[in-house]
Coordinates of C-alpha atoms in Angstrom, one line a residue:
Chain E
X1 CA 168.8 145.0 45.9
X2 CA 169.2 141.4 44.9
X3 CA 166.5 139.5 43.1
X4 CA 165.7 137.3 46.1
X5 CA 164.8 140.4 48.1
X6 CA 162.4 141.4 45.3
X7 CA 160.6 138.0 45.3
X8 CA 157.4 138.1 47.4
X9 CA 155.3 135.3 46.3
X10 CA 156.0 132.0 44.5
X11 CA 153.5 129.4 43.3
X12 CA 154.7 126.0 42.3
X13 CA 152.5 123.6 40.3
X14 CA 149.2 124.7 41.9
X15 CA 146.3 122.4 41.0
X16 CA 142.7 122.4 42.1
X17 CA 139.9 120.0 41.5
X18 CA 136.5 121.2 42.5
X19 CA 134.7 117.9 42.0
X20 CA 135.5 114.6 40.2
X21 CA 136.0 115.5 36.6
X22 CA 136.0 119.2 37.3
X23 CA 139.5 120.5 37.3
X24 CA 139.7 124.2 37.8
X25 CA 143.5 124.8 38.0
X26 CA 146.5 122.8 36.6
X27 CA 150.2 123.3 37.1
X28 CA 150.0 127.0 37.9
X29 CA 153.5 128.3 38.5
X30 CA 154.5 131.9 38.7
X31 CA 156.3 134.5 40.9
X32 CA 155.2 137.9 42.1
X33 CA 157.9 140.6 42.8
X34 CA 157.9 143.6 45.1
X35 CA 156.1 146.6 43.6
X36 CA 154.9 144.6 40.6
X37 CA 151.4 144.9 39.1
X38 CA 150.7 141.3 37.9
X39 CA 147.4 140.9 36.2
X40 CA 145.9 137.5 35.4
X41 CA 143.4 137.5 32.5
X42 CA 141.2 134.9 31.1
X43 CA 137.6 134.0 30.2
X44 CA 135.0 133.6 32.9
X45 CA 135.3 130.3 34.6
X46 CA 139.0 130.0 33.9
X47 CA 139.8 129.5 37.6
X48 CA 141.1 133.0 38.3
X49 CA 139.0 133.7 41.4
X50 CA 139.8 130.2 42.8
X51 CA 143.5 131.0 42.3
X52 CA 143.2 134.2 44.3
X53 CA 141.3 132.4 47.1
X54 CA 144.1 129.8 47.2
X55 CA 146.7 132.5 47.4
X56 CA 145.0 134.0 50.4
X57 CA 144.5 130.5 51.8
X58 CA 140.7 130.8 51.8
X59 CA 140.9 127.4 50.1
X60 CA 143.6 124.8 50.0
X61 CA 145.1 123.7 46.7
X62 CA 144.8 120.0 45.8
X63 CA 148.3 120.0 44.4
X64 CA 151.4 122.2 44.6
X65 CA 152.9 124.6 47.1
X66 CA 152.9 128.3 47.8
X67 CA 155.7 130.4 49.3
X68 CA 155.7 133.8 50.9
X69 CA 159.3 135.2 51.0
X70 CA 160.4 131.6 50.3
X71 CA 158.7 130.4 53.4
X72 CA 156.2 127.5 52.7
X73 CA 152.6 128.5 53.4
X74 CA 152.2 125.5 55.7
X75 CA 154.8 127.1 58.0
X76 CA 153.0 130.4 58.2
X77 CA 150.0 130.8 60.6
X78 CA 146.9 131.3 58.4
X79 CA 145.7 134.4 60.2
X80 CA 149.1 136.1 59.9
X81 CA 149.3 135.2 56.2
X82 CA 145.9 136.9 55.5
X83 CA 147.2 140.0 57.2
X84 CA 150.2 140.1 54.9
X85 CA 148.3 139.2 51.7
X86 CA 145.1 141.3 51.6
X87 CA 142.1 140.4 49.3
X88 CA 139.5 142.7 47.9
X89 CA 136.6 140.6 46.6
X90 CA 134.8 141.3 43.3
X91 CA 131.8 142.5 45.3
X92 CA 133.3 143.7 48.6
X93 CA 131.2 143.5 51.7
X94 CA 131.2 146.6 53.9
X95 CA 129.9 146.3 57.4
X96 CA 126.9 148.3 58.7
X97 CA 127.7 151.7 59.9
X98 CA 130.0 154.4 58.7
X99 CA 133.1 154.3 56.5
X100 CA 135.1 154.9 59.7
X101 CA 133.6 151.8 61.4
X102 CA 134.9 149.8 58.4
X103 CA 138.3 151.3 58.5
X104 CA 138.7 150.6 62.2
X105 CA 137.9 146.9 61.7
X106 CA 141.6 146.1 62.4
X107 CA 141.2 147.6 65.9
X108 CA 138.1 145.4 66.5
X109 CA 140.0 142.4 65.4
X110 CA 142.8 143.2 67.8
X111 CA 145.5 143.8 65.3
X112 CA 145.8 147.5 65.8
X113 CA 146.6 148.0 69.4
X114 CA 146.8 151.8 69.1
X115 CA 143.7 153.2 67.5
X116 CA 144.2 154.8 64.1
X117 CA 144.6 158.5 64.3
X118 CA 142.2 160.7 62.2
X119 CA 145.1 161.5 60.0
X120 CA 145.9 157.9 59.3
X121 CA 142.3 157.2 58.3
X122 CA 142.2 160.3 56.1
X123 CA 145.5 159.3 54.5
X124 CA 144.0 155.9 53.7
X125 CA 141.0 157.5 52.1
X126 CA 143.0 160.0 50.0
X127 CA 145.4 157.3 48.8
X128 CA 142.3 155.5 47.4
X129 CA 141.0 158.6 45.7
X130 CA 138.3 159.4 48.4
X131 CA 137.8 162.8 50.1
X132 CA 138.9 163.1 53.7
X133 CA 135.3 163.9 54.9
X134 CA 134.2 160.5 53.7
X135 CA 134.7 159.0 57.2
X136 CA 131.2 159.6 58.4
X137 CA 129.4 158.5 55.3
X138 CA 127.0 155.6 55.8
X139 CA 128.1 152.5 53.9
X140 CA 124.5 151.9 52.7
X141 CA 124.6 155.1 50.6
X142 CA 127.9 154.5 48.7
X143 CA 128.2 153.9 45.0
X144 CA 129.8 150.7 43.6
X145 CA 133.0 152.5 42.9
X146 CA 133.1 154.1 46.4
X147 CA 132.5 150.7 48.0
X148 CA 135.5 149.3 46.2
X149 CA 137.7 152.2 47.2
X150 CA 136.6 151.9 50.8
X151 CA 137.3 148.2 50.7
X152 CA 140.8 148.9 49.2
X153 CA 141.4 151.5 51.9
X154 CA 140.3 149.1 54.6
X155 CA 142.6 146.4 53.3
X156 CA 145.6 148.8 53.1
X157 CA 145.2 149.9 56.7
X158 CA 146.3 146.4 57.6
X159 CA 149.6 147.2 55.9
X160 CA 149.8 144.2 53.7
X161 CA 152.7 143.4 51.4
X162 CA 150.4 142.0 48.6
X163 CA 147.0 143.2 47.5
X164 CA 144.8 140.7 45.6
X165 CA 142.0 142.1 43.6
X166 CA 139.2 140.1 42.0
X167 CA 137.8 141.9 38.9
X168 CA 138.5 145.4 40.4
X169 CA 136.6 147.2 37.7
X170 CA 133.6 145.0 37.6
X171 CA 130.3 147.0 37.6
X172 CA 132.1 150.3 37.3
X173 CA 131.5 152.8 34.5
X174 CA 134.4 153.6 32.2
X175 CA 135.4 156.8 34.0
X176 CA 135.3 155.1 37.5
X177 CA 137.3 152.2 36.1
X178 CA 140.0 154.4 34.8
X179 CA 140.2 156.4 38.0
X180 CA 140.4 153.2 40.1
X181 CA 143.1 151.8 37.9
X182 CA 145.2 155.0 38.3
X183 CA 144.6 154.8 42.1
X184 CA 145.9 151.2 42.1
X185 CA 148.9 152.1 40.1
X186 CA 149.8 154.9 42.6
X187 CA 149.6 152.4 45.5
X188 CA 152.4 150.3 44.2
X189 CA 154.9 153.1 44.2
X190 CA 155.6 152.5 47.8
X191 CA 156.5 148.8 47.3
X192 CA 153.0 147.2 47.5
X193 CA 152.7 144.3 45.1
X194 CA 149.4 143.9 43.3
X195 CA 147.9 140.8 41.9
X196 CA 144.6 141.3 40.0
X197 CA 142.4 139.1 38.0
X198 CA 140.1 140.4 35.3
X199 CA 138.6 139.3 32.0
X200 CA 138.6 143.0 30.8
X201 CA 141.6 143.2 28.4
X202 CA 141.8 147.0 28.2
X203 CA 141.8 147.5 32.0
X204 CA 144.4 144.8 32.3
X205 CA 146.6 146.5 29.8
X206 CA 146.3 149.8 31.6
X207 CA 147.1 148.3 35.0
X208 CA 149.7 145.5 34.4
X209 CA 153.4 145.6 34.5
X210 CA 153.3 141.9 33.7
X211 CA 150.4 139.7 32.6
X212 CA 149.4 136.1 32.4
X213 CA 146.6 134.3 30.5
X214 CA 144.8 131.4 32.1
X215 CA 142.3 129.4 30.0
X216 CA 140.5 126.4 31.5
X217 CA 142.7 126.4 34.5
X218 CA 146.0 126.3 32.7
X219 CA 148.6 129.0 32.0
X220 CA 148.8 129.8 28.3
X221 CA 151.3 132.7 28.4
X222 CA 153.1 135.0 30.8
X223 CA 155.1 138.0 29.7
X224 CA 155.9 141.7 30.5
X225 CA 153.0 143.9 29.7
X226 CA 154.5 145.4 26.6
X227 CA 155.1 142.0 25.0
X228 CA 151.9 140.3 26.3
X229 CA 149.5 142.9 25.0
X230 CA 151.3 144.1 21.9
X231 CA 153.0 141.0 20.5
X232 CA 151.7 137.9 22.3
X233 CA 153.6 134.7 21.4
X234 CA 150.7 132.2 21.6
X235 CA 147.7 131.9 19.3
X236 CA 145.3 131.5 22.2
X237 CA 146.5 134.7 23.7
X238 CA 146.0 136.6 20.4
X239 CA 142.5 135.2 20.3
X240 CA 141.7 136.2 23.8
X241 CA 143.1 139.7 23.4
X242 CA 141.0 140.1 20.2
X243 CA 137.9 139.2 22.0
X244 CA 137.3 135.8 20.5
X245 CA 137.4 134.0 23.9
X246 CA 134.8 135.1 26.5
Chain I
X1 CA 88.0 125.8 102.4
X2 CA 88.1 123.2 99.7
X3 CA 86.3 120.0 100.8
X4 CA 86.1 117.8 97.8
X5 CA 89.2 116.2 96.4
X6 CA 89.7 115.5 92.7
X7 CA 90.0 112.0 91.2
X8 CA 93.4 110.7 92.3
X9 CA 93.6 107.6 90.0
X10 CA 92.7 108.3 86.4
X11 CA 90.7 105.6 84.6
X12 CA 90.7 104.9 80.8
X13 CA 87.3 106.5 80.8
X14 CA 88.7 109.7 82.3
X15 CA 91.4 109.7 79.6
X16 CA 88.7 109.3 77.0
X17 CA 86.9 112.4 78.3
X18 CA 90.2 114.3 78.1
X19 CA 90.6 113.1 74.4
X20 CA 87.4 114.8 73.4
X21 CA 89.0 118.2 72.9
X22 CA 91.8 117.2 70.6
X23 CA 89.4 115.0 68.6
X24 CA 87.2 118.1 68.1
X25 CA 90.3 120.0 66.9
X26 CA 91.2 117.2 64.5
X27 CA 87.6 117.3 63.2
X28 CA 87.8 121.0 62.6
X29 CA 91.1 120.7 60.8
X30 CA 89.8 117.9 58.6
X31 CA 86.7 119.8 57.7
X32 CA 88.9 122.6 56.5
X33 CA 91.0 120.2 54.6
X34 CA 94.2 121.5 56.1
X35 CA 97.4 119.5 55.4
X36 CA 98.5 119.7 59.0
X37 CA 95.7 117.3 60.0
X38 CA 97.7 114.2 59.3
X39 CA 100.7 115.5 61.3
X40 CA 98.5 116.5 64.2
X41 CA 97.0 113.0 64.3
X42 CA 100.4 111.4 64.0
X43 CA 101.8 113.5 66.8
X44 CA 98.8 112.7 69.1
X45 CA 99.1 109.0 68.4
X46 CA 102.9 109.0 68.8
X47 CA 102.6 110.9 72.1
X48 CA 100.0 108.4 73.4
X49 CA 102.2 105.4 72.4
X50 CA 105.4 106.9 73.7
X51 CA 103.9 107.8 77.1
X52 CA 102.2 104.4 77.4
X53 CA 105.5 102.7 76.7
X54 CA 107.6 104.9 79.0
X55 CA 105.1 104.2 81.8
X56 CA 106.1 100.5 81.6
X57 CA 109.8 101.3 81.2
X58 CA 109.8 103.5 84.2
X59 CA 107.9 100.9 86.2
X60 CA 110.7 98.5 85.4
X61 CA 113.5 100.9 86.3
X62 CA 111.9 101.9 89.6
X63 CA 111.6 98.2 90.4
X64 CA 115.3 97.5 89.6
X65 CA 116.5 100.0 92.3
X66 CA 119.8 100.3 90.4
X67 CA 121.9 103.4 89.9
X68 CA 123.4 101.9 86.7
X69 CA 119.9 101.4 85.3
X70 CA 118.9 105.0 86.0
X71 CA 122.1 106.4 84.6
X72 CA 121.8 104.2 81.5
X73 CA 118.2 105.4 81.0
X74 CA 119.3 109.0 81.3
X75 CA 122.1 108.6 78.8
X76 CA 119.5 107.0 76.4
X77 CA 117.3 110.1 76.9
X78 CA 120.1 112.5 76.1
X79 CA 121.0 110.5 73.0
X80 CA 117.4 110.4 71.9
X81 CA 117.0 114.2 72.6
X82 CA 120.0 115.0 70.5
X83 CA 118.7 112.7 67.7
X84 CA 115.3 114.4 67.7
X85 CA 116.9 117.8 67.5
X86 CA 119.3 116.6 64.8
X87 CA 116.5 115.3 62.7
X88 CA 114.5 118.5 63.0
X89 CA 117.2 120.5 61.3
X90 CA 116.3 121.6 57.8
X91 CA 119.3 119.7 56.4
X92 CA 120.8 117.5 59.0
X93 CA 124.5 117.1 58.7
X94 CA 126.1 114.2 60.6
X95 CA 128.7 116.5 62.1
X96 CA 126.0 118.1 64.3
X97 CA 124.7 115.0 66.1
X98 CA 127.6 114.6 68.4
X99 CA 127.7 118.3 69.0
X100 CA 124.1 118.3 70.1
X101 CA 124.7 115.3 72.3
X102 CA 127.6 116.9 74.1
X103 CA 125.7 120.2 74.5
X104 CA 122.6 118.7 75.9
X105 CA 124.6 116.5 78.2
X106 CA 126.7 119.3 79.5
X107 CA 123.7 121.7 79.9
X108 CA 121.7 119.1 81.7
X109 CA 124.3 117.3 83.8
X110 CA 125.3 120.3 85.9
X111 CA 121.8 121.5 86.5
X112 CA 120.5 118.0 87.3
X113 CA 123.4 117.3 89.6
X114 CA 123.1 120.6 91.5
X115 CA 119.4 120.3 92.1
X116 CA 119.2 116.6 93.0
X117 CA 122.5 116.1 94.8
X118 CA 123.2 119.5 96.5
X119 CA 119.8 121.2 96.9
X120 CA 117.4 118.4 97.3
X121 CA 120.0 115.8 98.5
X122 CA 118.0 112.9 97.2
X123 CA 118.7 109.5 98.7
X124 CA 119.9 107.3 97.3
X125 CA 121.7 109.6 94.8
X126 CA 119.9 107.8 91.9
X127 CA 116.4 107.9 93.4
X128 CA 114.4 107.6 90.1
X129 CA 111.3 109.1 91.6
X130 CA 113.1 112.5 91.6
X131 CA 116.0 112.1 89.2
X132 CA 114.0 110.9 86.2
X133 CA 111.2 113.6 86.1
X134 CA 113.6 116.4 86.9
X135 CA 116.1 115.2 84.3
X136 CA 113.3 114.9 81.8
X137 CA 112.1 118.4 82.4
X138 CA 115.5 119.9 82.1
X139 CA 116.6 117.8 79.0
X140 CA 113.3 118.6 77.3
X141 CA 113.9 122.4 77.6
X142 CA 117.5 122.1 76.4
X143 CA 116.2 120.4 73.2
X144 CA 114.2 123.5 72.3
X145 CA 117.2 125.8 73.0
X146 CA 119.7 123.8 71.0
X147 CA 117.3 123.3 68.1
X148 CA 116.5 127.0 67.7
X149 CA 120.1 128.1 68.3
X150 CA 121.6 125.7 65.8
X151 CA 119.0 126.3 63.1
X152 CA 119.4 130.1 63.5
X153 CA 123.2 129.9 63.4
X154 CA 123.3 127.8 60.2
X155 CA 120.9 130.2 58.5
X156 CA 122.8 133.2 59.7
X157 CA 126.2 132.0 58.5
X158 CA 124.8 131.1 55.2
X159 CA 123.0 134.4 54.7
X160 CA 126.0 136.5 56.0
X161 CA 128.6 134.3 54.2
X162 CA 130.1 137.3 52.4
X163 CA 130.6 139.2 55.6
X164 CA 132.0 136.2 57.4
X165 CA 134.5 135.5 54.6
X166 CA 135.4 139.2 54.4
X167 CA 136.3 139.1 58.1
X168 CA 138.3 135.9 57.5
X169 CA 140.1 137.5 54.6
X170 CA 141.0 140.5 56.9
X171 CA 142.7 138.1 59.2
X172 CA 139.9 137.3 61.7
X173 CA 139.7 133.9 63.3
X174 CA 136.6 131.8 62.8
X175 CA 135.3 132.7 66.2
X176 CA 135.7 136.5 65.5
X177 CA 134.0 136.1 62.1
X178 CA 131.0 134.3 63.6
X179 CA 130.6 136.4 66.8
X180 CA 127.6 138.3 65.4
X181 CA 126.0 135.2 64.1
X182 CA 126.4 133.5 67.4
X183 CA 124.9 136.5 69.2
X184 CA 121.8 136.4 67.1
X185 CA 121.5 132.6 67.3
X186 CA 121.9 132.7 71.1
X187 CA 119.1 135.2 71.4
X188 CA 116.9 132.8 69.3
X189 CA 117.8 129.8 71.4
X190 CA 117.2 131.5 74.7
X191 CA 114.0 133.4 73.7
X192 CA 111.5 130.6 74.7
X193 CA 113.0 130.3 78.1
X194 CA 113.2 134.1 78.6
X195 CA 109.6 134.5 77.4
X196 CA 108.5 131.8 79.8
X197 CA 110.3 133.4 82.7
X198 CA 108.7 136.8 81.9
X199 CA 105.2 135.3 82.1
X200 CA 105.6 132.8 84.9
X201 CA 103.3 133.6 87.8
X202 CA 101.5 136.3 85.8
X203 CA 100.3 134.4 82.8
X204 CA 100.9 130.7 83.6
X205 CA 101.7 128.4 86.5
X206 CA 104.3 126.0 85.4
X207 CA 104.2 122.2 85.7
X208 CA 106.3 121.7 88.8
X209 CA 104.3 124.2 90.7
X210 CA 101.0 122.8 89.4
X211 CA 102.1 119.3 90.3
X212 CA 103.1 120.4 93.8
X213 CA 99.8 122.0 94.5
X214 CA 97.8 119.1 93.1
X215 CA 99.8 116.9 95.5
X216 CA 98.6 119.0 98.4
X217 CA 101.6 121.2 99.1
X218 CA 101.2 124.8 100.2
X219 CA 101.4 127.3 97.3
X220 CA 104.4 129.1 98.9
X221 CA 106.3 125.8 99.1
X222 CA 105.3 125.0 95.5
X223 CA 106.7 128.4 94.5
X224 CA 110.1 127.5 96.0
X225 CA 110.2 124.3 94.1
X226 CA 109.2 126.1 90.9
X227 CA 111.9 128.8 91.5
X228 CA 114.5 126.1 91.9
X229 CA 113.4 124.5 88.6
X230 CA 113.4 127.9 86.8
X231 CA 116.9 128.6 88.0
X232 CA 118.1 125.2 86.8
X233 CA 116.2 125.4 83.5
X234 CA 117.6 128.8 82.6
X235 CA 121.1 127.5 83.5
X236 CA 120.7 124.3 81.5
X237 CA 119.2 126.1 78.5
X238 CA 122.0 128.7 78.6
X239 CA 124.8 126.2 78.8
X240 CA 123.3 124.0 76.1
X241 CA 122.8 126.9 73.7
X242 CA 126.3 128.3 74.3
X243 CA 128.0 124.9 73.9
X244 CA 125.9 124.1 70.8
X245 CA 126.7 127.4 69.2
X246 CA 130.5 127.5 69.9
X247 CA 131.0 123.9 68.8
X248 CA 128.8 124.2 65.7
X249 CA 130.3 127.5 64.6
X250 CA 133.8 126.0 64.8
X251 CA 132.6 123.0 62.8
X252 CA 131.8 125.4 59.9
X253 CA 135.5 126.0 59.5
X254 CA 138.7 124.1 58.9
X255 CA 141.7 124.4 61.3
X256 CA 143.0 127.1 58.9
X257 CA 139.8 129.1 59.5
X258 CA 138.5 128.4 56.0
X259 CA 134.7 128.3 55.6
X260 CA 133.7 124.7 54.7
X261 CA 131.5 124.7 51.6
X262 CA 129.7 121.5 52.6
X263 CA 128.4 123.2 55.8
X264 CA 126.8 126.1 54.0
X265 CA 123.7 124.2 52.7

């Protein structure tokens, strides 16, 4: 397979200004390949969430361009783009009702013309580390970790090529965090690309195949995971990994 | 049989007698030092002044015998109605004023046209004796519907923002993402009209029917007029609420179905 087939997403000089004098992102350029687990780390307020929102086109960048399979975002219908690039928010919102109601949202939206079979729904749950009998659970009674897993399962049923995750381990205890990270790693084995943002260094290290540090909206360093976390090239990266930057 | 007829021409003295009750209410509110007292007095004075002024304006329009004058007057009424509803919003955003104008116009136009031109067949088509009071009644009711519907929609989208954006991020269009909000806002907008229709005849006799009976028409004939008005009002209110909600909901989003931050206030 040649390298161009592997390339899913490309960002070129993305910039974003929230208000006069308040620049959140500057010259963000990177690529995401098929099956990759690319984790963006940085202190709170670095612009990471804004970047994810721009990638799913929930916001427009002020500068720069984005490409999906080398096709300019402007030439891709926004609704179709959001089907191909799924996004799980830091605090995902589940709809009232059962887990099954939430998983079948794609049918309600008109994207799934044939209703999901029971097996497909159960497969989505088990791939996210949830038991098959979870379908009839009421969403009001789920733990934070279970909510996140259901949100991931819901996103995956849309068959996206890329999954964006905003602070996937936020508000999870250490055990739940490790379990979720393992689940996410398993998901990329079938070619799904993952792009996650987090300020949690250890979780980023466990999950990433490649990592990038953003501080005050600018890229500091990008490298393969082994290099980034074990022998970072930039002083600022070393300081962030050691916990000096929050 | 009823032999005595009520006073047909009201004098200033008669109006003064009628004013006694609201003045008593104002007195009671003042005694209790409630803040609403000033607003109550302001509203009463404003109503008195507005009605006095409009009496002279209508006298002028009736005298002109001009279709253009009547239409111009009605357009002004629609514009004023939209402005009043716009200003009543908790945080008026300029984008909503034209939406309200279009919604109130569309909701009122079809109902007014149907009842005056097709059912009553008024002659000439602009006869202000019929067109102006009927239009005023219908436009007044559409104001309530649009005000309630818009306020509820804005609150609902703001409060359910996370769910709305979740739907958008799952690939929903803005209309899909706001469907539930629109449903709830529509219910709020139509509720006064629905409540009124539920109680009409059992609890209250509406204005048209009351006016008809005071004018000497038989109650059964008055009921027909009132039914006609009720049908037209419910249609006007429904159309206005629906147009308000769909245009306003769309205005909350960009063409790329992104929620506009400045609309969530």
